[in-house]
mmCIF file of N, CA and C in Angstrom:
data_model
loop_
_atom_site.group_PDB
_atom_site.id
_atom_site.type_symbol
_atom_site.label_atom_id
_atom_site.label_comp_id
_atom_site.label_asym_id
_atom_site.label_seq_id
_atom_site.Cartn_x
_atom_site.Cartn_y
_atom_site.Cartn_z
ATOM 1 N N UNK A 350 -3.010 10.475 -6.158
ATOM 2 C CA UNK A 350 -2.237 10.334 -7.351
ATOM 3 C C UNK A 350 -0.732 10.370 -7.100
ATOM 4 N N UNK A 351 -0.319 11.130 -6.065
ATOM 5 C CA UNK A 351 1.114 11.249 -5.780
ATOM 6 C C UNK A 351 1.711 9.865 -5.408
ATOM 7 N N UNK A 352 0.986 9.129 -4.551
ATOM 8 C CA UNK A 352 1.494 7.802 -4.157
ATOM 9 C C UNK A 352 1.542 6.844 -5.360
ATOM 10 N N UNK A 353 0.590 6.978 -6.258
ATOM 11 C CA UNK A 353 0.595 6.177 -7.494
ATOM 12 C C UNK A 353 1.870 6.450 -8.287
ATOM 13 N N UNK A 354 2.273 7.723 -8.398
ATOM 14 C CA UNK A 354 3.506 8.073 -9.125
ATOM 15 C C UNK A 354 4.739 7.508 -8.406
ATOM 16 N N UNK A 355 4.800 7.611 -7.088
ATOM 17 C CA UNK A 355 5.941 7.045 -6.348
ATOM 18 C C UNK A 355 6.059 5.548 -6.590
ATOM 19 N N UNK A 356 4.934 4.825 -6.511
ATOM 20 C CA UNK A 356 4.957 3.372 -6.732
ATOM 21 C C UNK A 356 5.357 3.021 -8.159
ATOM 22 N N UNK A 357 4.798 3.738 -9.120
ATOM 23 C CA UNK A 357 5.113 3.456 -10.531
ATOM 24 C C UNK A 357 6.581 3.679 -10.841
ATOM 25 N N UNK A 358 7.222 4.642 -10.171
ATOM 26 C CA UNK A 358 8.614 4.958 -10.415
ATOM 27 C C UNK A 358 9.531 4.255 -9.416
ATOM 28 N N UNK A 359 9.001 3.396 -8.588
ATOM 29 C CA UNK A 359 9.797 2.670 -7.569
ATOM 30 C C UNK A 359 10.554 3.652 -6.655
ATOM 31 N N UNK A 360 9.904 4.796 -6.356
ATOM 32 C CA UNK A 360 10.535 5.841 -5.555
ATOM 33 C C UNK A 360 10.270 5.696 -4.058
ATOM 34 N N UNK A 361 9.392 4.771 -3.681
ATOM 35 C CA UNK A 361 9.091 4.577 -2.273
ATOM 36 C C UNK A 361 9.682 3.205 -1.861
ATOM 37 N N UNK A 362 10.242 3.158 -0.639
ATOM 38 C CA UNK A 362 10.732 1.888 -0.128
ATOM 39 C C UNK A 362 9.991 1.409 1.127
ATOM 40 N N UNK A 363 9.123 2.270 1.635
ATOM 41 C CA UNK A 363 8.326 1.962 2.817
ATOM 42 C C UNK A 363 6.967 2.626 2.692
ATOM 43 N N UNK A 364 5.953 1.933 3.190
ATOM 44 C CA UNK A 364 4.604 2.462 3.187
ATOM 45 C C UNK A 364 4.019 2.371 4.594
ATOM 46 N N UNK A 365 3.160 3.318 4.913
ATOM 47 C CA UNK A 365 2.290 3.181 6.087
ATOM 48 C C UNK A 365 0.862 3.175 5.577
ATOM 49 N N UNK A 366 0.200 2.061 5.731
ATOM 50 C CA UNK A 366 -1.163 1.866 5.312
ATOM 51 C C UNK A 366 -2.092 1.980 6.485
ATOM 52 N N UNK A 367 -3.130 2.788 6.362
ATOM 53 C CA UNK A 367 -4.071 2.929 7.479
ATOM 54 C C UNK A 367 -5.399 2.298 7.054
ATOM 55 N N UNK A 368 -5.781 1.315 7.821
ATOM 56 C CA UNK A 368 -7.060 0.637 7.584
ATOM 57 C C UNK A 368 -8.100 1.222 8.558
ATOM 58 N N UNK A 369 -9.225 1.587 7.990
ATOM 59 C CA UNK A 369 -10.317 2.142 8.796
ATOM 60 C C UNK A 369 -11.579 1.342 8.564
ATOM 61 N N UNK A 370 -12.413 1.195 9.545
ATOM 62 C CA UNK A 370 -13.611 0.363 9.382
ATOM 63 C C UNK A 370 -14.719 1.046 8.601
ATOM 64 N N UNK A 371 -14.473 1.259 7.302
ATOM 65 C CA UNK A 371 -15.438 1.872 6.378
ATOM 66 C C UNK A 371 -15.485 1.077 5.090
ATOM 67 N N UNK A 372 -16.650 0.805 4.569
ATOM 68 C CA UNK A 372 -16.776 0.229 3.245
ATOM 69 C C UNK A 372 -17.070 1.299 2.238
ATOM 70 N N UNK A 373 -16.134 1.528 1.326
ATOM 71 C CA UNK A 373 -16.259 2.622 0.350
ATOM 72 C C UNK A 373 -16.738 2.163 -1.006
ATOM 73 N N UNK A 374 -16.579 0.916 -1.327
ATOM 74 C CA UNK A 374 -17.021 0.396 -2.637
ATOM 75 C C UNK A 374 -15.976 0.589 -3.709
ATOM 76 N N UNK A 375 -16.263 0.041 -4.863
ATOM 77 C CA UNK A 375 -15.261 0.027 -5.953
ATOM 78 C C UNK A 375 -15.085 1.384 -6.614
ATOM 79 N N UNK A 376 -15.961 2.339 -6.320
ATOM 80 C CA UNK A 376 -15.849 3.672 -6.926
ATOM 81 C C UNK A 376 -15.014 4.636 -6.044
ATOM 82 N N UNK A 377 -14.425 4.121 -4.976
ATOM 83 C CA UNK A 377 -13.570 4.951 -4.100
ATOM 84 C C UNK A 377 -12.258 5.275 -4.835
ATOM 85 N N UNK A 378 -11.508 6.161 -4.242
ATOM 86 C CA UNK A 378 -10.183 6.508 -4.830
ATOM 87 C C UNK A 378 -9.243 5.312 -4.864
ATOM 88 N N UNK A 379 -8.547 5.142 -5.965
ATOM 89 C CA UNK A 379 -7.574 4.053 -6.069
ATOM 90 C C UNK A 379 -6.271 4.385 -5.375
ATOM 91 N N UNK A 380 -5.590 3.400 -4.876
ATOM 92 C CA UNK A 380 -4.313 3.623 -4.190
ATOM 93 C C UNK A 380 -3.126 3.373 -5.123
ATOM 94 N N UNK A 381 -3.200 2.307 -5.917
ATOM 95 C CA UNK A 381 -2.075 1.971 -6.784
ATOM 96 C C UNK A 381 -2.430 2.226 -8.231
ATOM 97 N N UNK A 382 -1.409 2.459 -9.062
ATOM 98 C CA UNK A 382 -1.662 2.530 -10.489
ATOM 99 C C UNK A 382 -1.960 1.136 -11.000
ATOM 100 N N UNK A 383 -2.480 0.992 -12.220
ATOM 101 C CA UNK A 383 -2.651 -0.353 -12.791
ATOM 102 C C UNK A 383 -1.276 -1.074 -12.804
ATOM 103 N N UNK A 384 -1.267 -2.283 -12.276
ATOM 104 C CA UNK A 384 0.030 -2.998 -12.137
ATOM 105 C C UNK A 384 0.234 -4.055 -13.208
ATOM 106 N N UNK A 385 -0.802 -4.370 -13.989
ATOM 107 C CA UNK A 385 -0.716 -5.318 -15.093
ATOM 108 C C UNK A 385 -0.090 -6.657 -14.637
ATOM 109 N N UNK A 386 -0.534 -7.165 -13.531
ATOM 110 C CA UNK A 386 -0.017 -8.437 -13.036
ATOM 111 C C UNK A 386 -0.755 -9.576 -13.709
ATOM 112 N N UNK A 387 -0.046 -10.624 -14.068
ATOM 113 C CA UNK A 387 -0.643 -11.825 -14.643
ATOM 114 C C UNK A 387 -0.886 -12.894 -13.590
ATOM 115 N N UNK A 388 -0.225 -12.768 -12.416
ATOM 116 C CA UNK A 388 -0.422 -13.740 -11.348
ATOM 117 C C UNK A 388 -0.032 -13.074 -10.021
ATOM 118 N N UNK A 389 -0.481 -13.704 -8.944
ATOM 119 C CA UNK A 389 -0.137 -13.185 -7.599
ATOM 120 C C UNK A 389 1.361 -13.252 -7.363
ATOM 121 N N UNK A 390 2.045 -14.182 -7.998
ATOM 122 C CA UNK A 390 3.475 -14.328 -7.826
ATOM 123 C C UNK A 390 4.245 -13.062 -8.298
ATOM 124 N N UNK A 391 3.670 -12.257 -9.146
ATOM 125 C CA UNK A 391 4.295 -11.052 -9.641
ATOM 126 C C UNK A 391 4.104 -9.838 -8.699
ATOM 127 N N UNK A 392 3.296 -9.990 -7.694
ATOM 128 C CA UNK A 392 3.001 -8.879 -6.805
ATOM 129 C C UNK A 392 4.217 -8.526 -5.939
ATOM 130 N N UNK A 393 4.288 -7.226 -5.570
ATOM 131 C CA UNK A 393 5.345 -6.792 -4.645
ATOM 132 C C UNK A 393 4.973 -7.207 -3.215
ATOM 133 N N UNK A 394 5.860 -7.894 -2.546
ATOM 134 C CA UNK A 394 5.609 -8.308 -1.175
ATOM 135 C C UNK A 394 5.930 -7.174 -0.219
ATOM 136 N N UNK A 395 5.245 -7.162 0.919
ATOM 137 C CA UNK A 395 5.501 -6.167 1.943
ATOM 138 C C UNK A 395 6.069 -6.881 3.187
ATOM 139 N N UNK A 396 7.109 -6.310 3.771
ATOM 140 C CA UNK A 396 7.707 -6.821 5.009
ATOM 141 C C UNK A 396 7.220 -5.927 6.158
ATOM 142 N N UNK A 397 6.249 -6.420 6.934
ATOM 143 C CA UNK A 397 5.624 -5.635 7.987
ATOM 144 C C UNK A 397 6.647 -5.256 9.058
ATOM 145 N N UNK A 398 6.778 -3.967 9.326
ATOM 146 C CA UNK A 398 7.703 -3.427 10.315
ATOM 147 C C UNK A 398 7.000 -3.141 11.655
ATOM 148 N N UNK A 399 5.770 -2.630 11.592
ATOM 149 C CA UNK A 399 5.024 -2.338 12.794
ATOM 150 C C UNK A 399 3.552 -2.278 12.520
ATOM 151 N N UNK A 400 2.772 -2.535 13.568
ATOM 152 C CA UNK A 400 1.323 -2.425 13.539
ATOM 153 C C UNK A 400 0.882 -1.624 14.738
ATOM 154 N N UNK A 401 0.119 -0.550 14.514
ATOM 155 C CA UNK A 401 -0.312 0.312 15.627
ATOM 156 C C UNK A 401 -1.795 0.553 15.553
ATOM 157 N N UNK A 402 -2.435 0.538 16.693
ATOM 158 C CA UNK A 402 -3.871 0.873 16.802
ATOM 159 C C UNK A 402 -3.977 2.391 16.948
ATOM 160 N N UNK A 403 -4.822 3.007 16.121
ATOM 161 C CA UNK A 403 -5.041 4.450 16.171
ATOM 162 C C UNK A 403 -6.569 4.656 16.364
ATOM 163 N N UNK A 404 -6.992 4.565 17.578
ATOM 164 C CA UNK A 404 -8.435 4.641 17.835
ATOM 165 C C UNK A 404 -9.090 3.412 17.231
ATOM 166 N N UNK A 405 -10.047 3.587 16.308
ATOM 167 C CA UNK A 405 -10.692 2.464 15.632
ATOM 168 C C UNK A 405 -9.875 2.030 14.378
ATOM 169 N N UNK A 406 -8.880 2.818 13.971
ATOM 170 C CA UNK A 406 -8.091 2.521 12.794
ATOM 171 C C UNK A 406 -6.867 1.702 13.192
ATOM 172 N N UNK A 407 -6.243 1.097 12.169
ATOM 173 C CA UNK A 407 -4.979 0.350 12.367
ATOM 174 C C UNK A 407 -3.983 0.826 11.315
ATOM 175 N N UNK A 408 -2.778 1.199 11.758
ATOM 176 C CA UNK A 408 -1.701 1.645 10.865
ATOM 177 C C UNK A 408 -0.673 0.516 10.754
ATOM 178 N N UNK A 409 -0.353 0.140 9.530
ATOM 179 C CA UNK A 409 0.653 -0.885 9.298
ATOM 180 C C UNK A 409 1.785 -0.236 8.486
ATOM 181 N N UNK A 410 2.986 -0.270 9.037
ATOM 182 C CA UNK A 410 4.157 0.226 8.313
ATOM 183 C C UNK A 410 4.930 -0.974 7.775
ATOM 184 N N UNK A 411 5.226 -0.926 6.485
ATOM 185 C CA UNK A 411 5.880 -2.070 5.825
ATOM 186 C C UNK A 411 6.887 -1.607 4.803
ATOM 187 N N UNK A 412 7.947 -2.390 4.640
ATOM 188 C CA UNK A 412 8.968 -2.119 3.614
ATOM 189 C C UNK A 412 8.571 -2.893 2.379
ATOM 190 N N UNK A 413 8.783 -2.291 1.213
ATOM 191 C CA UNK A 413 8.488 -2.957 -0.057
ATOM 192 C C UNK A 413 9.673 -3.874 -0.398
ATOM 193 N N UNK A 414 9.392 -5.119 -0.733
ATOM 194 C CA UNK A 414 10.412 -6.053 -1.126
ATOM 195 C C UNK A 414 10.416 -6.151 -2.644
ATOM 196 N N UNK A 415 11.389 -5.575 -3.260
ATOM 197 C CA UNK A 415 11.487 -5.546 -4.747
ATOM 198 C C UNK A 415 12.267 -6.757 -5.219
ATOM 199 N N UNK A 416 11.838 -7.241 -6.393
ATOM 200 C CA UNK A 416 12.538 -8.409 -6.977
ATOM 201 C C UNK A 416 13.884 -7.999 -7.571
#
């Protein structure tokens, strides 16, 4: 929930996303708040800064590109 608040308030300018080889399904914890997007063009783009392998996981650090 804390990250949802940061994103909703535009308080974060960089994210590190960790991808792990697990399928959790649609009932897993949500990462973002509802964004009410009408098209993909409205989405916030990420500028990838680095990609690191962490065992079987992958960490991607990216800056948020705000309109």
